[in-house]
Amino acid sequence: MLPDPRHAPVYIGSEIYRGSTYGSTHPLAIPRVSTCTDLIRALRWLQGERFVAAPMASVAQIARFHTPEYIAALQRAEATQHADEQMRARHAIGVAGNPIYKEVFRRPATSAGGVMLACRMTAQGGIVHVPGGGTHHARADRAAGFCYLNDPVLGLLTWLDAGLDNLFYLDIDAHHGDGVQDAFADDPRVFTLSIHEAGRWPHTGLAEEEAACNLPVPEGFNDSEMRHLMQTVVLPLIRARRPQAIMLQCGADALQEDPLSRLSLSNNAHWEVVHAIRALAPALVVTGGGGYNPWSVGRCWAGVWAVLNDLPIPDRLDAAAEAVLRGLRFNREAGRNPPEHWFTTLRDAPREAPVREEIERLAAQSARMWAVSGRGTREDAA
Ligand SMILES: [Zn+2]
């Protein structure tokens, strides 16, 4: 019997992420979902009945978006642990940041199964957190940007197949949510909005694009600027569209300490977004996404679960939670001498700063383009 996410939020995880790595030199060498799960368990924030193990999506389920040839190639890559010419040239498997690793089919299939289950469970409403999901770059027939299967697309299709016809996809990963935008560019039932670093890979998601709302932000993007975009563009847009369901891709790579972007958010910004959109639709699914500093990711996503459940975040972690964070290893510069607060707290120091003129311009231009009032109101500032 699955728990009812309308009564209390449900957490979908899996042990497949524990010890799984893209290879020792890859940005996804690090543990992320297992850290988040261990943290919220150590904090006694997860009652047994609210945890659901993600099922692996079946080939037929994955084929709702991906091509049979690509799915077969991914399975073959896992079985042989070798990339042949077709895999590399046609499906981008084994090249360009998409390595062949031990669970290269089963792990993405589990993320897809988790997000699809989250959407099935919330078809009548409720909240599900599935931090293993959020692989927003994958294409129907090829891998892209560390993503093999596009679990957000598969989840949104699950909602559509359940009869929902007004969905909102919000993506706050540091990278443009290109795979999701392109999958639904011609489908008026799914509105996609991405906030991401300007000028960074995949170099799409310009503010002028008409297929979707895109808010490309400059280096140093801070908490105050995120709040400004939320109040002037994102929240008015969601309120105007009154979606039946919202999917939030809550990548953690826009955090200041992330090695792959140059944005400067604190995790307070992510939690404020989650809090602000929580009540704006009957159904909410929050996925993970990017995030390449193991402490930042674990602390951010554990806090997301706290916000979804109205749990107070302690100023200092107890010994059990601290032990989870002290147990992490990171073979980059930042891992050599991590600051003490990465072990002892969940909450970052806020990164408030004046809203720069270019952010105000971007907000005004987008509010005009998408015909929203562009006025922030006090209750948005949750
Ligand atoms: Zn990213």
Short mmCIF file of C-alpha atoms and ligand atoms in Angstrom, two decimals:
data_model
loop_
_atom_site.label_atom_id
_atom_site.label_comp_id
_atom_site.label_asym_id
_atom_site.label_seq_id
_atom_site.Cartn_x
_atom_site.Cartn_y
_atom_site.Cartn_z
CA MET A 1 0.00 0.00 0.00
CA LEU A 2 1.51 3.33 -1.06
CA PRO A 3 1.15 6.28 1.34
CA ASP A 4 -1.25 9.04 0.26
CA PRO A 5 0.80 12.19 -0.56
CA ARG A 6 -2.29 14.33 0.08
CA HIS A 7 -2.07 13.53 3.80
CA ALA A 8 1.66 14.20 4.23
CA PRO A 9 4.63 14.54 1.87
CA VAL A 10 6.17 11.33 0.57
CA TYR A 11 9.91 10.79 -0.02
CA ILE A 12 10.96 8.54 -2.91
CA GLY A 13 14.55 7.33 -2.71
CA SER A 14 16.60 4.30 -3.62
CA GLU A 15 19.67 2.48 -2.43
CA ILE A 16 20.89 2.27 -6.04
CA TYR A 17 22.50 5.72 -5.61
CA ARG A 18 24.61 4.61 -2.64
CA GLY A 19 28.13 3.93 -3.84
CA SER A 20 27.16 4.51 -7.48
CA THR A 21 29.63 6.77 -9.28
CA TYR A 22 30.20 8.07 -12.78
CA GLY A 23 33.95 7.49 -12.23
CA SER A 24 36.47 8.99 -9.82
CA THR A 25 37.26 12.08 -11.92
CA HIS A 26 33.68 12.87 -13.00
CA PRO A 27 31.71 15.63 -11.20
CA LEU A 28 29.18 12.91 -10.32
CA ALA A 29 31.76 10.88 -8.46
CA ILE A 30 30.07 12.11 -5.28
CA PRO A 31 27.20 10.70 -3.18
CA ARG A 32 24.10 12.91 -3.21
CA VAL A 33 20.76 11.13 -2.79
CA SER A 34 22.19 8.80 -0.15
CA THR A 35 23.52 11.82 1.78
CA CYS A 36 20.13 13.51 1.69
CA THR A 37 18.35 10.33 2.79
CA ASP A 38 20.86 9.64 5.56
CA LEU A 39 20.61 13.23 6.81
CA ILE A 40 16.82 13.31 7.05
CA ARG A 41 16.85 9.90 8.72
CA ALA A 42 19.53 11.03 11.19
CA LEU A 43 17.37 14.07 11.96
CA ARG A 44 14.38 11.72 12.50
CA TRP A 45 12.49 13.60 9.79
CA LEU A 46 11.36 10.48 7.87
CA GLN A 47 8.82 8.11 9.34
CA GLY A 48 9.06 4.67 7.76
CA GLU A 49 5.67 4.83 6.06
CA ARG A 50 6.51 8.10 4.24
CA PHE A 51 9.49 6.51 2.46
CA VAL A 52 8.90 4.73 -0.84
CA ALA A 53 11.66 2.91 -2.73
CA ALA A 54 11.73 4.01 -6.38
CA PRO A 55 10.79 1.18 -8.74
CA MET A 56 12.88 0.77 -11.88
CA ALA A 57 10.88 2.03 -14.87
CA SER A 58 10.11 -0.66 -17.43
CA VAL A 59 11.34 -0.42 -21.02
CA ALA A 60 7.74 0.20 -22.11
CA GLN A 61 7.42 3.09 -19.64
CA ILE A 62 10.72 4.63 -20.73
CA ALA A 63 9.63 4.29 -24.38
CA ARG A 64 6.87 6.81 -23.69
CA PHE A 65 9.60 9.38 -24.50
CA HIS A 66 12.82 7.61 -25.50
CA THR A 67 13.42 5.66 -28.71
CA PRO A 68 13.68 1.84 -28.58
CA GLU A 69 17.11 1.97 -30.24
CA TYR A 70 18.46 4.31 -27.58
CA ILE A 71 17.00 2.28 -24.69
CA ALA A 72 18.55 -0.90 -26.15
CA ALA A 73 21.90 0.86 -26.55
CA LEU A 74 21.84 1.97 -22.92
CA GLN A 75 21.06 -1.56 -21.76
CA ARG A 76 23.84 -2.91 -23.97
CA ALA A 77 26.26 -0.32 -22.58
CA GLU A 78 25.51 -1.53 -19.05
CA ALA A 79 25.82 -5.19 -19.99
CA THR A 80 29.09 -4.88 -21.94
CA GLN A 81 30.58 -1.87 -20.11
CA HIS A 82 31.85 -0.83 -23.50
CA ALA A 83 30.84 1.91 -25.94
CA ASP A 84 30.64 0.84 -29.57
CA GLU A 85 30.68 3.31 -32.43
CA GLN A 86 26.88 3.54 -32.67
CA MET A 87 26.54 4.29 -28.95
CA ARG A 88 29.10 7.07 -29.16
CA ALA A 89 28.15 8.68 -32.46
CA ARG A 90 24.39 8.28 -32.39
CA HIS A 91 23.50 8.21 -28.70
CA ALA A 92 26.35 10.15 -27.00
CA ILE A 93 26.91 7.23 -24.62
CA GLY A 94 30.52 6.98 -23.48
CA VAL A 95 31.40 10.51 -24.64
CA ALA A 96 31.00 14.14 -23.58
CA GLY A 97 30.50 13.71 -19.84
CA ASN A 98 28.18 10.72 -20.25
CA PRO A 99 30.46 7.83 -19.25
CA ILE A 100 29.61 4.14 -19.17
CA TYR A 101 29.48 3.13 -15.51
CA LYS A 102 28.25 0.10 -13.61
CA GLU A 103 24.55 1.08 -13.30
CA VAL A 104 24.35 3.23 -16.46
CA PHE A 105 20.93 1.82 -17.36
CA ARG A 106 19.51 0.77 -13.98
CA ARG A 107 20.27 4.03 -12.18
CA PRO A 108 18.58 6.36 -14.70
CA ALA A 109 15.75 3.83 -15.06
CA THR A 110 15.28 3.99 -11.27
CA SER A 111 15.24 7.80 -11.33
CA ALA A 112 12.66 7.64 -14.12
CA GLY A 113 10.62 5.08 -12.19
CA GLY A 114 10.76 7.29 -9.10
CA VAL A 115 9.58 10.45 -10.84
CA MET A 116 6.88 8.59 -12.79
CA LEU A 117 5.64 7.03 -9.55
CA ALA A 118 5.69 10.47 -7.89
CA CYS A 119 3.46 11.82 -10.67
CA ARG A 120 1.11 8.82 -10.57
CA MET A 121 0.79 9.20 -6.79
CA THR A 122 0.04 12.94 -7.06
CA ALA A 123 -2.41 12.78 -9.96
CA GLN A 124 -5.14 13.63 -7.40
CA GLY A 125 -2.89 16.05 -5.48
CA GLY A 126 -0.26 15.96 -2.76
CA ILE A 127 3.47 16.44 -2.37
CA VAL A 128 6.33 14.07 -3.29
CA HIS A 129 10.08 14.72 -3.00
CA VAL A 130 12.21 12.58 -5.30
CA PRO A 131 15.80 13.87 -5.11
CA GLY A 132 17.13 11.20 -7.49
CA GLY A 133 15.18 12.82 -10.35
CA GLY A 134 15.87 15.97 -12.33
CA THR A 135 17.95 14.77 -15.30
CA HIS A 136 16.64 17.56 -17.51
CA HIS A 137 19.14 17.45 -20.40
CA ALA A 138 18.53 13.95 -21.83
CA ARG A 139 17.03 13.68 -25.31
CA ALA A 140 14.70 11.09 -26.80
CA ASP A 141 17.58 9.33 -28.56
CA ARG A 142 20.72 10.47 -26.79
CA ALA A 143 22.41 11.30 -23.52
CA ALA A 144 23.38 14.90 -22.72
CA GLY A 145 24.98 16.74 -19.81
CA PHE A 146 25.37 13.72 -17.46
CA CYS A 147 21.69 12.79 -18.14
CA TYR A 148 20.69 9.52 -19.86
CA LEU A 149 16.91 9.37 -19.39
CA ASN A 150 14.79 12.51 -19.03
CA ASP A 151 12.86 11.70 -15.87
CA PRO A 152 11.17 15.15 -15.67
CA VAL A 153 9.75 14.64 -19.18
CA LEU A 154 8.60 11.11 -18.29
CA GLY A 155 6.98 12.42 -15.11
CA LEU A 156 5.17 15.26 -16.88
CA LEU A 157 3.93 12.77 -19.51
CA THR A 158 2.65 10.58 -16.66
CA TRP A 159 0.58 13.50 -15.38
CA LEU A 160 -0.74 14.20 -18.91
CA ASP A 161 -1.60 10.51 -19.36
CA ALA A 162 -3.53 10.65 -16.07
CA GLY A 163 -5.73 13.37 -17.59
CA LEU A 164 -4.11 16.52 -16.22
CA ASP A 165 -3.84 19.23 -18.85
CA ASN A 166 -2.34 22.27 -17.12
CA LEU A 167 1.18 21.64 -15.81
CA PHE A 168 3.93 24.00 -14.71
CA TYR A 169 7.61 22.99 -14.82
CA LEU A 170 9.97 25.26 -12.85
CA ASP A 171 13.70 24.62 -13.17
CA ILE A 172 16.17 26.40 -10.85
CA ASP A 173 19.23 24.33 -11.82
CA ALA A 174 22.28 26.42 -12.84
CA HIS A 175 21.93 24.97 -16.35
CA HIS A 176 19.08 25.60 -18.80
CA GLY A 177 16.41 22.86 -18.70
CA ASP A 178 16.72 22.38 -22.45
CA GLY A 179 15.55 18.76 -22.77
CA VAL A 180 12.28 19.47 -20.95
CA GLN A 181 11.64 22.75 -22.77
CA ASP A 182 12.15 21.13 -26.17
CA ALA A 183 10.00 18.09 -25.34
CA PHE A 184 6.98 20.29 -24.65
CA ALA A 185 7.68 23.31 -26.88
CA ASP A 186 4.62 22.50 -29.00
CA ASP A 187 2.39 21.31 -26.15
CA PRO A 188 0.29 24.09 -24.57
CA ARG A 189 -0.55 21.80 -21.63
CA VAL A 190 2.98 22.13 -20.18
CA PHE A 191 4.49 25.53 -19.37
CA THR A 192 8.23 25.45 -18.72
CA LEU A 193 10.25 28.12 -16.92
CA SER A 194 13.99 27.92 -16.34
CA ILE A 195 16.25 30.16 -14.26
CA HIS A 196 19.89 29.45 -15.13
CA GLU A 197 23.33 30.99 -15.55
CA ALA A 198 23.70 33.02 -18.76
CA GLY A 199 26.44 31.95 -21.13
CA ARG A 200 26.87 28.49 -19.65
CA TRP A 201 26.37 25.11 -21.35
CA PRO A 202 24.03 24.19 -23.12
CA HIS A 203 23.95 27.87 -24.21
CA THR A 204 20.20 27.82 -24.90
CA GLY A 205 17.44 29.38 -22.81
CA LEU A 206 17.75 33.00 -23.90
CA ALA A 207 15.17 35.43 -22.51
CA GLU A 208 13.90 36.14 -26.03
CA GLU A 209 12.92 32.51 -26.78
CA GLU A 210 9.21 32.14 -27.29
CA ALA A 211 8.82 28.41 -26.62
CA ALA A 212 9.23 28.88 -22.88
CA CYS A 213 9.96 31.45 -20.20
CA ASN A 214 13.70 31.66 -19.64
CA LEU A 215 15.50 33.80 -17.09
CA PRO A 216 19.25 33.66 -17.79
CA VAL A 217 21.07 35.29 -14.86
CA PRO A 218 24.60 36.67 -14.52
CA GLU A 219 27.50 35.46 -12.40
CA GLY A 220 27.06 36.18 -8.71
CA PHE A 221 23.25 35.75 -8.74
CA ASN A 222 22.23 36.13 -5.07
CA ASP A 223 19.30 35.37 -2.75
CA SER A 224 17.77 38.84 -3.09
CA GLU A 225 17.86 38.57 -6.87
CA MET A 226 16.19 35.16 -6.82
CA ARG A 227 13.43 36.64 -4.62
CA HIS A 228 13.04 39.52 -7.08
CA LEU A 229 12.57 37.15 -10.05
CA MET A 230 10.14 35.01 -8.05
CA GLN A 231 8.01 37.97 -7.02
CA THR A 232 7.97 39.80 -10.34
CA VAL A 233 7.85 36.93 -12.86
CA VAL A 234 7.60 33.38 -11.53
CA LEU A 235 4.88 33.62 -8.89
CA PRO A 236 2.61 35.96 -10.92
CA LEU A 237 2.95 33.55 -13.87
CA ILE A 238 2.07 30.50 -11.78
CA ARG A 239 -0.87 32.32 -10.18
CA ALA A 240 -2.16 33.44 -13.57
CA ARG A 241 -1.95 29.95 -15.04
CA ARG A 242 -3.43 28.15 -11.99
CA PRO A 243 -1.73 24.81 -12.79
CA GLN A 244 -3.08 21.49 -11.56
CA ALA A 245 0.44 20.35 -10.81
CA ILE A 246 3.92 21.86 -10.47
CA MET A 247 7.20 20.04 -10.96
CA LEU A 248 10.20 21.81 -9.43
CA GLN A 249 13.62 20.77 -10.70
CA CYS A 250 15.61 21.77 -7.63
CA GLY A 251 19.18 21.35 -8.81
CA ALA A 252 21.74 22.47 -6.23
CA ASP A 253 24.43 23.70 -8.60
CA ALA A 254 23.42 27.39 -8.39
CA LEU A 255 24.76 27.39 -4.83
CA GLN A 256 27.83 29.53 -4.21
CA GLU A 257 30.04 26.53 -3.29
CA ASP A 258 29.26 24.55 -6.43
CA PRO A 259 32.32 23.91 -8.60
CA LEU A 260 30.44 23.89 -11.94
CA SER A 261 28.70 27.28 -11.92
CA ARG A 262 29.39 30.86 -10.91
CA LEU A 263 26.10 31.66 -9.22
CA SER A 264 26.05 32.67 -5.57
CA LEU A 265 22.82 31.49 -3.99
CA SER A 266 22.62 30.21 -0.44
CA ASN A 267 20.34 27.26 0.24
CA ASN A 268 17.88 29.72 1.83
CA ALA A 269 16.99 30.74 -1.74
CA HIS A 270 16.08 27.17 -2.73
CA TRP A 271 14.01 26.71 0.41
CA GLU A 272 12.21 30.01 -0.15
CA VAL A 273 11.26 28.91 -3.68
CA VAL A 274 9.93 25.59 -2.35
CA HIS A 275 7.94 27.38 0.36
CA ALA A 276 6.52 29.95 -2.07
CA ILE A 277 5.21 27.43 -4.63
CA ARG A 278 4.06 24.77 -2.15
CA ALA A 279 0.49 25.93 -1.98
CA LEU A 280 0.09 27.20 -5.56
CA ALA A 281 -1.08 23.90 -7.06
CA PRO A 282 -2.89 20.82 -5.75
CA ALA A 283 0.09 18.64 -6.72
CA LEU A 284 3.82 19.27 -6.28
CA VAL A 285 6.74 17.03 -7.21
CA VAL A 286 10.22 18.26 -6.25
CA THR A 287 13.16 16.57 -7.95
CA GLY A 288 16.90 16.96 -7.56
CA GLY A 289 19.12 17.89 -10.48
CA GLY A 290 22.69 19.19 -10.69
CA GLY A 291 24.86 19.76 -7.63
CA TYR A 292 28.52 18.87 -7.50
CA ASN A 293 29.67 19.74 -4.00
CA PRO A 294 28.59 16.82 -1.80
CA TRP A 295 28.04 18.94 1.34
CA SER A 296 26.06 21.67 -0.47
CA VAL A 297 23.81 19.15 -2.19
CA GLY A 298 23.04 17.05 0.89
CA ARG A 299 22.38 20.07 3.12
CA CYS A 300 20.21 21.80 0.47
CA TRP A 301 18.02 18.81 -0.36
CA ALA A 302 17.59 17.70 3.26
CA GLY A 303 16.37 21.25 3.96
CA VAL A 304 13.92 20.99 1.04
CA TRP A 305 12.32 18.00 2.78
CA ALA A 306 12.13 20.02 6.01
CA VAL A 307 10.37 22.91 4.24
CA LEU A 308 7.88 20.55 2.56
CA ASN A 309 7.05 19.17 6.02
CA ASP A 310 7.13 22.43 8.03
CA LEU A 311 9.95 21.05 10.14
CA PRO A 312 12.13 23.60 11.94
CA ILE A 313 15.75 23.52 10.77
CA PRO A 314 18.03 23.36 13.80
CA ASP A 315 20.80 25.95 14.14
CA ARG A 316 23.25 23.19 14.94
CA LEU A 317 22.98 19.57 13.85
CA ASP A 318 23.06 16.77 16.39
CA ALA A 319 25.85 14.21 16.44
CA ALA A 320 24.10 11.70 14.15
CA ALA A 321 23.49 14.22 11.36
CA GLU A 322 26.95 15.72 11.78
CA ALA A 323 28.45 12.25 11.38
CA VAL A 324 26.74 11.90 7.97
CA LEU A 325 28.39 15.12 6.77
CA ARG A 326 31.78 14.32 8.32
CA GLY A 327 31.73 10.99 6.50
CA LEU A 328 31.75 12.64 3.04
CA ARG A 329 34.88 12.77 0.88
CA PHE A 330 35.45 15.16 -2.05
CA ASN A 331 38.54 14.95 -4.22
CA ARG A 332 38.51 18.59 -5.27
CA GLU A 333 40.18 21.66 -3.80
CA ALA A 334 37.15 22.44 -1.62
CA GLY A 335 37.27 18.94 -0.17
CA ARG A 336 40.72 19.32 1.35
CA ASN A 337 39.78 21.64 4.15
CA PRO A 338 35.99 22.01 4.34
CA PRO A 339 34.72 24.82 6.60
CA GLU A 340 33.28 23.64 9.91
CA HIS A 341 29.72 24.81 9.15
CA TRP A 342 29.46 22.26 6.31
CA PHE A 343 29.52 19.61 9.05
CA THR A 344 27.50 21.26 11.78
CA THR A 345 24.64 23.10 10.04
CA LEU A 346 22.08 22.68 7.25
CA ARG A 347 21.39 26.36 6.70
CA ASP A 348 23.89 28.56 4.86
CA ALA A 349 24.43 32.18 5.83
CA PRO A 350 21.96 34.15 3.62
CA ARG A 351 23.49 35.85 0.58
CA GLU A 352 21.44 39.01 0.36
CA ALA A 353 22.75 41.90 -1.73
CA PRO A 354 21.26 44.73 -3.76
CA VAL A 355 19.32 43.57 -6.85
CA ARG A 356 21.48 44.54 -9.81
CA GLU A 357 20.10 46.60 -12.65
CA GLU A 358 20.49 43.78 -15.17
CA ILE A 359 18.27 41.55 -13.02
CA GLU A 360 15.65 44.31 -12.80
CA ARG A 361 15.81 44.73 -16.57
CA LEU A 362 15.48 40.97 -17.15
CA ALA A 363 12.50 40.79 -14.78
CA ALA A 364 10.73 43.75 -16.38
CA GLN A 365 11.34 42.44 -19.90
CA SER A 366 10.08 38.94 -19.03
CA ALA A 367 7.06 40.24 -17.12
CA ARG A 368 6.14 42.26 -20.21
CA MET A 369 6.77 39.38 -22.57
CA TRP A 370 4.66 36.95 -20.54
CA ALA A 371 2.04 39.55 -19.66
CA VAL A 372 2.24 39.28 -15.92
CA SER A 373 1.71 42.21 -13.61
CA GLY A 374 5.36 42.37 -12.60
CA ARG A 375 4.42 43.56 -9.12
CA GLY A 376 5.78 41.72 -6.15
CA THR A 377 3.56 41.44 -3.13
CA ARG A 378 4.54 40.97 0.47
CA GLU A 379 3.07 37.51 0.85
CA ASP A 380 5.40 36.28 -1.88
CA ALA A 381 8.34 36.88 0.40
CA ALA A 382 7.91 33.71 2.41
ZN ZN B 1 22.98 21.81 -13.69
#
